[in-house]
Coordinates of C-alpha atoms in Angstrom, one line a residue:
X28 CA -4.2 -22.2 -5.9
X29 CA -4.9 -23.1 -2.3
X30 CA -3.0 -24.5 0.4
X31 CA -2.8 -28.1 -0.3
X32 CA -3.8 -30.0 3.0
X33 CA -5.8 -33.7 3.9
X34 CA -8.1 -31.8 6.3
X35 CA -10.0 -28.1 7.2
X36 CA -7.4 -26.6 9.5
X37 CA -8.7 -24.9 12.7
X38 CA -7.8 -21.7 13.8
X39 CA -5.2 -21.6 16.9
X40 CA -7.0 -18.5 17.9
X41 CA -9.4 -16.0 18.0
X42 CA -7.5 -13.1 16.8
X43 CA -5.7 -12.8 13.7
X44 CA -3.1 -10.1 13.0
X45 CA -3.3 -8.2 9.6
X46 CA 0.4 -6.0 9.1
X47 CA -1.4 -3.6 6.3
X48 CA 0.2 -0.6 4.3
X49 CA -0.5 2.1 6.0
X50 CA -2.3 3.3 2.9
X51 CA -5.2 0.7 2.6
X52 CA -6.0 1.8 6.3
X53 CA -5.8 5.6 5.8
X54 CA -8.0 5.3 2.8
X55 CA -11.3 3.9 5.1
X56 CA -11.0 0.7 3.0
X57 CA -10.5 -1.5 6.4
X58 CA -13.5 -0.1 8.2
X59 CA -15.4 -0.9 5.3
X60 CA -14.7 -4.5 4.4
X61 CA -13.4 -6.4 8.3
X62 CA -16.3 -6.1 9.8
X63 CA -18.2 -9.1 8.2
X64 CA -15.1 -11.2 8.6
X65 CA -15.2 -10.7 11.7
X66 CA -19.3 -11.9 11.9
X67 CA -18.7 -13.7 9.5
X68 CA -15.9 -15.3 10.4
X69 CA -16.0 -15.5 15.2
X70 CA -12.9 -13.9 14.5
X71 CA -10.9 -10.7 15.3
X72 CA -8.5 -8.9 12.9
X73 CA -5.5 -7.0 15.3
X74 CA -4.3 -4.6 12.3
X75 CA -1.2 -2.9 12.3
X76 CA -1.0 -0.5 9.9
X77 CA 2.7 0.5 8.5
X78 CA 5.0 0.2 5.5
X79 CA 5.6 -2.3 3.5
X80 CA 8.9 -3.3 4.7
X81 CA 7.7 -2.9 8.4
X82 CA 5.1 -5.7 7.1
X83 CA 7.3 -7.7 5.7
X84 CA 9.5 -7.6 8.5
X85 CA 6.9 -8.6 10.7
X86 CA 6.3 -11.5 8.5
X87 CA 10.2 -12.6 9.0
X88 CA 10.0 -12.3 12.5
X89 CA 6.4 -14.5 12.3
X90 CA 4.7 -11.9 14.1
X91 CA 1.8 -11.4 11.7
X92 CA -0.5 -13.8 9.9
X93 CA -0.9 -12.1 7.1
X94 CA 0.3 -9.1 5.0
X95 CA -1.0 -6.7 2.8
X96 CA 1.6 -5.0 0.6
X97 CA 2.6 -3.1 -2.3
X98 CA 6.2 -3.9 -3.0
X99 CA 6.1 -5.9 -5.7
X100 CA 10.1 -6.4 -5.9
X101 CA 9.9 -6.8 -2.0
X102 CA 7.2 -9.5 -2.0
X103 CA 9.1 -11.3 -4.6
X104 CA 12.2 -11.5 -2.1
X105 CA 10.1 -12.2 0.6
X106 CA 8.9 -15.5 -1.1
X107 CA 12.4 -16.3 -2.8
X108 CA 13.7 -16.7 0.7
X109 CA 11.1 -19.6 1.8
X110 CA 8.9 -17.2 4.3
X111 CA 5.5 -17.2 2.2
X112 CA 3.2 -20.0 0.9
X113 CA 1.0 -18.2 -1.3
X114 CA 0.8 -14.3 -2.8
X115 CA -2.1 -13.7 -4.1
X116 CA -2.9 -10.1 -6.1
X117 CA -6.3 -8.3 -4.2
X118 CA -5.9 -4.9 -5.8
X119 CA -4.2 -1.8 -7.4
X120 CA -5.3 2.0 -7.8
X121 CA -1.7 4.4 -8.9
X122 CA 0.5 6.3 -7.9
X123 CA 0.0 10.5 -7.9
X124 CA 2.3 13.5 -7.7
X125 CA 0.3 15.9 -5.8
X126 CA 1.5 19.9 -4.9
X127 CA 1.0 22.7 -4.1
X128 CA -2.2 24.3 -5.8
X129 CA 0.4 27.4 -7.0
X130 CA 2.9 24.6 -8.7
X131 CA 6.2 26.2 -8.2
X132 CA 7.6 23.4 -10.4
X133 CA 6.0 24.1 -13.2
X134 CA 5.1 20.3 -13.1
X135 CA 1.3 20.5 -13.5
X136 CA 1.8 20.0 -17.3
X137 CA 3.8 17.5 -17.7
X138 CA 2.9 14.2 -19.2
X139 CA 5.4 11.6 -16.9
X140 CA 6.7 11.3 -12.8
X141 CA 10.5 11.6 -14.3
X142 CA 9.5 14.5 -16.0
X143 CA 7.9 15.9 -12.7
X144 CA 10.4 15.1 -10.3
X145 CA 13.1 16.6 -12.8
X146 CA 11.7 19.9 -12.9
X147 CA 11.2 19.5 -9.2
X148 CA 14.8 18.6 -8.2
X149 CA 16.2 21.4 -10.9
X150 CA 13.3 24.1 -9.2
X151 CA 14.9 22.7 -5.6
X152 CA 11.4 23.1 -4.5
X153 CA 10.4 21.6 -1.7
X154 CA 9.4 18.0 -1.7
X155 CA 8.4 15.5 1.1
X156 CA 9.8 11.9 1.1
X157 CA 8.3 9.1 3.7
X158 CA 11.2 8.3 4.0
X159 CA 9.7 4.7 6.1
X160 CA 11.1 2.4 3.5
X161 CA 7.2 1.9 2.4
X162 CA 5.7 0.9 -0.7
X163 CA 5.4 4.4 -1.1
X164 CA 8.5 5.3 0.0
X165 CA 10.5 2.4 -2.8
X166 CA 8.4 3.4 -6.2
X167 CA 9.8 7.3 -4.9
X168 CA 13.0 5.9 -4.7
X169 CA 13.3 3.7 -8.3
X170 CA 11.5 7.1 -9.7
X171 CA 14.6 9.5 -8.6
X172 CA 16.5 6.7 -9.6
X173 CA 15.3 6.1 -13.3
X174 CA 15.2 10.4 -13.1
X175 CA 19.7 10.4 -12.6
X176 CA 18.8 12.2 -9.8
X177 CA 20.0 11.7 -5.5
X178 CA 17.8 14.1 -3.7
X179 CA 19.2 16.1 -1.0
X180 CA 20.0 19.1 0.2
X181 CA 17.0 22.1 2.4
X182 CA 14.7 21.2 -0.7
X183 CA 13.7 17.3 0.2
X184 CA 12.7 16.4 3.4
X185 CA 11.0 13.2 5.1
X186 CA 8.0 12.8 7.2
X187 CA 8.8 9.1 8.6
X188 CA 5.2 9.0 8.9
X189 CA 2.5 7.1 7.5
X190 CA 0.6 8.2 3.9
X191 CA -2.1 10.3 5.7
X192 CA 0.5 11.9 8.1
X193 CA 2.6 12.8 5.7
X194 CA 0.4 14.3 3.2
X195 CA -0.8 16.5 5.9
X196 CA 3.3 17.6 6.4
X197 CA 3.3 17.6 3.2
X198 CA 0.3 20.6 3.1
X199 CA 2.3 22.5 6.0
X200 CA 5.0 22.9 3.9
X201 CA 3.6 23.6 1.3
X202 CA 6.1 21.0 -0.4
X203 CA 5.1 17.9 -3.2
X204 CA 4.6 14.4 -1.8
X205 CA 4.2 11.4 -4.3
X206 CA 1.1 9.5 -2.8
X207 CA -1.7 6.6 -3.7
X208 CA -4.8 8.3 -4.8
X209 CA -7.0 6.2 -2.7
X210 CA -5.5 7.8 0.7
X211 CA -4.9 11.1 -1.3
X212 CA -9.3 11.1 -2.2
X213 CA -9.8 10.4 1.2
X214 CA -7.8 13.2 3.1
X215 CA -8.5 15.2 0.7
X216 CA -10.5 17.7 2.4
X217 CA -9.0 19.8 4.3
X218 CA -5.7 20.0 2.3
X219 CA -4.9 22.7 0.3
X220 CA -3.4 20.1 -2.3
X221 CA -3.8 19.4 -5.8
X222 CA -3.2 16.0 -8.0
X223 CA -0.5 17.5 -10.2
X224 CA 0.7 14.2 -12.4
X225 CA -1.7 11.0 -12.5
X226 CA -1.9 8.1 -15.6
X227 CA 1.2 7.6 -15.9
X228 CA 1.5 3.9 -16.3
X229 CA 5.0 4.0 -14.2
X230 CA 2.4 5.1 -11.6
X231 CA 0.6 2.3 -11.4
X232 CA 0.5 0.3 -7.8
X233 CA -0.8 -3.4 -7.2
X234 CA -1.2 -4.2 -3.7
X235 CA -0.7 -8.6 -2.8
X236 CA -2.4 -10.5 0.3
X237 CA 1.1 -12.8 1.9
X238 CA 1.0 -15.5 3.6
X239 CA 3.8 -16.1 6.0
X240 CA 5.1 -19.8 6.0
X241 CA 3.3 -22.1 8.5
X242 CA 6.5 -24.0 8.4
X243 CA 9.3 -21.5 9.0
X244 CA 6.4 -19.5 12.1
X245 CA 4.3 -22.9 12.6
X246 CA 2.6 -20.9 16.2
X247 CA 0.9 -18.0 13.7
X248 CA -3.0 -18.4 13.2
X249 CA -2.9 -20.0 9.7
X250 CA -6.3 -21.0 9.8
X251 CA -7.5 -17.5 10.2
X252 CA -5.7 -16.1 7.7
X253 CA -6.7 -18.3 5.1
X254 CA -9.7 -17.3 6.0
X255 CA -8.9 -13.5 5.5
X256 CA -7.3 -14.0 2.1
X257 CA -10.0 -16.3 1.4
X258 CA -12.6 -13.5 2.3
X259 CA -10.6 -10.8 1.1
X260 CA -10.4 -12.6 -2.8
X261 CA -13.9 -13.4 -2.6
X262 CA -16.5 -12.1 -5.5
X263 CA -18.3 -9.9 -2.7
X264 CA -15.9 -8.4 -0.9
X265 CA -14.1 -7.7 -4.2
X266 CA -16.9 -6.1 -4.9
X267 CA -17.3 -4.3 -1.7
X268 CA -14.0 -3.4 -2.6
X269 CA -15.0 -2.0 -6.5
X270 CA -17.3 0.2 -5.0
X271 CA -15.6 1.1 -2.1
X272 CA -15.4 5.8 -2.8
X273 CA -17.8 5.8 -5.5
X274 CA -20.1 7.4 -3.6
X275 CA -18.3 10.1 -1.8
X276 CA -16.0 10.6 -4.5
X277 CA -17.7 9.2 -7.4
X278 CA -14.7 6.9 -8.5
X279 CA -14.0 3.6 -7.0
X280 CA -10.1 3.9 -4.8
X281 CA -9.0 0.7 -5.5
X282 CA -9.8 -2.0 -8.4
X283 CA -10.0 -5.5 -7.3
X284 CA -7.6 -8.1 -8.9
X285 CA -8.5 -11.7 -7.3
X286 CA -9.6 -13.0 -10.9
X287 CA -6.3 -12.3 -12.3
X288 CA -3.8 -15.1 -13.0
X289 CA -0.3 -15.0 -11.3
X290 CA -0.7 -16.4 -7.4
X291 CA 2.2 -17.9 -6.1
X292 CA 2.7 -20.5 -4.1
X293 CA 5.6 -22.0 -1.9
X294 CA 6.7 -25.3 -0.5

């Protein structure tokens, strides 16, 4: 579903500001798909990689032209507030719980993420949270709430960093952490960590594109943002997303979702 308009939009600037979750940058996907857009559109993409919560704050202040987020509840609230004109599925992967090979909390044999977190809390094994209001942090908080545990004490630590940096710190501390699969695989070497919990449906991790509403933020580059969105959901880019990681890791780091029904529009 496109944005109704009487005439083609003309880009207000030669630059498009993209506020994106750090996991998309840290996995290396942007380097694989943005240069094609920049060459073809003649526009430069300025990437601001922060947590989803911070990205939405940039959107709320009109400091970004387009957002890539993975916080569905936060995104829905953003749209409900009339701050966005369009929200479209982009791709998905999954969250995984990773930790030291020794697995001191014994979570590797557990079938669900909630059981794993309960075991970590019971063992008071080190767990490193991003603690940055990112989509990953929001998911982690929801998992702790589902377990009925308020994580606190010396075993529960916060990095305040993006996903790549958090993995490095967790590795140094021999701690568990929650990460998206794409960033973990991209950073796995030289980390001495392994995936201990995956495949739980609760760990599904969808990413959406959100366009801030031009009537709320008339100074944003609406035309450039629309052009970038169209590029990212195009069959060619969606195919590139599906191929990304296969050669190096033997599996796709993200799976395309643009063909899914359910695009939201604002008035």
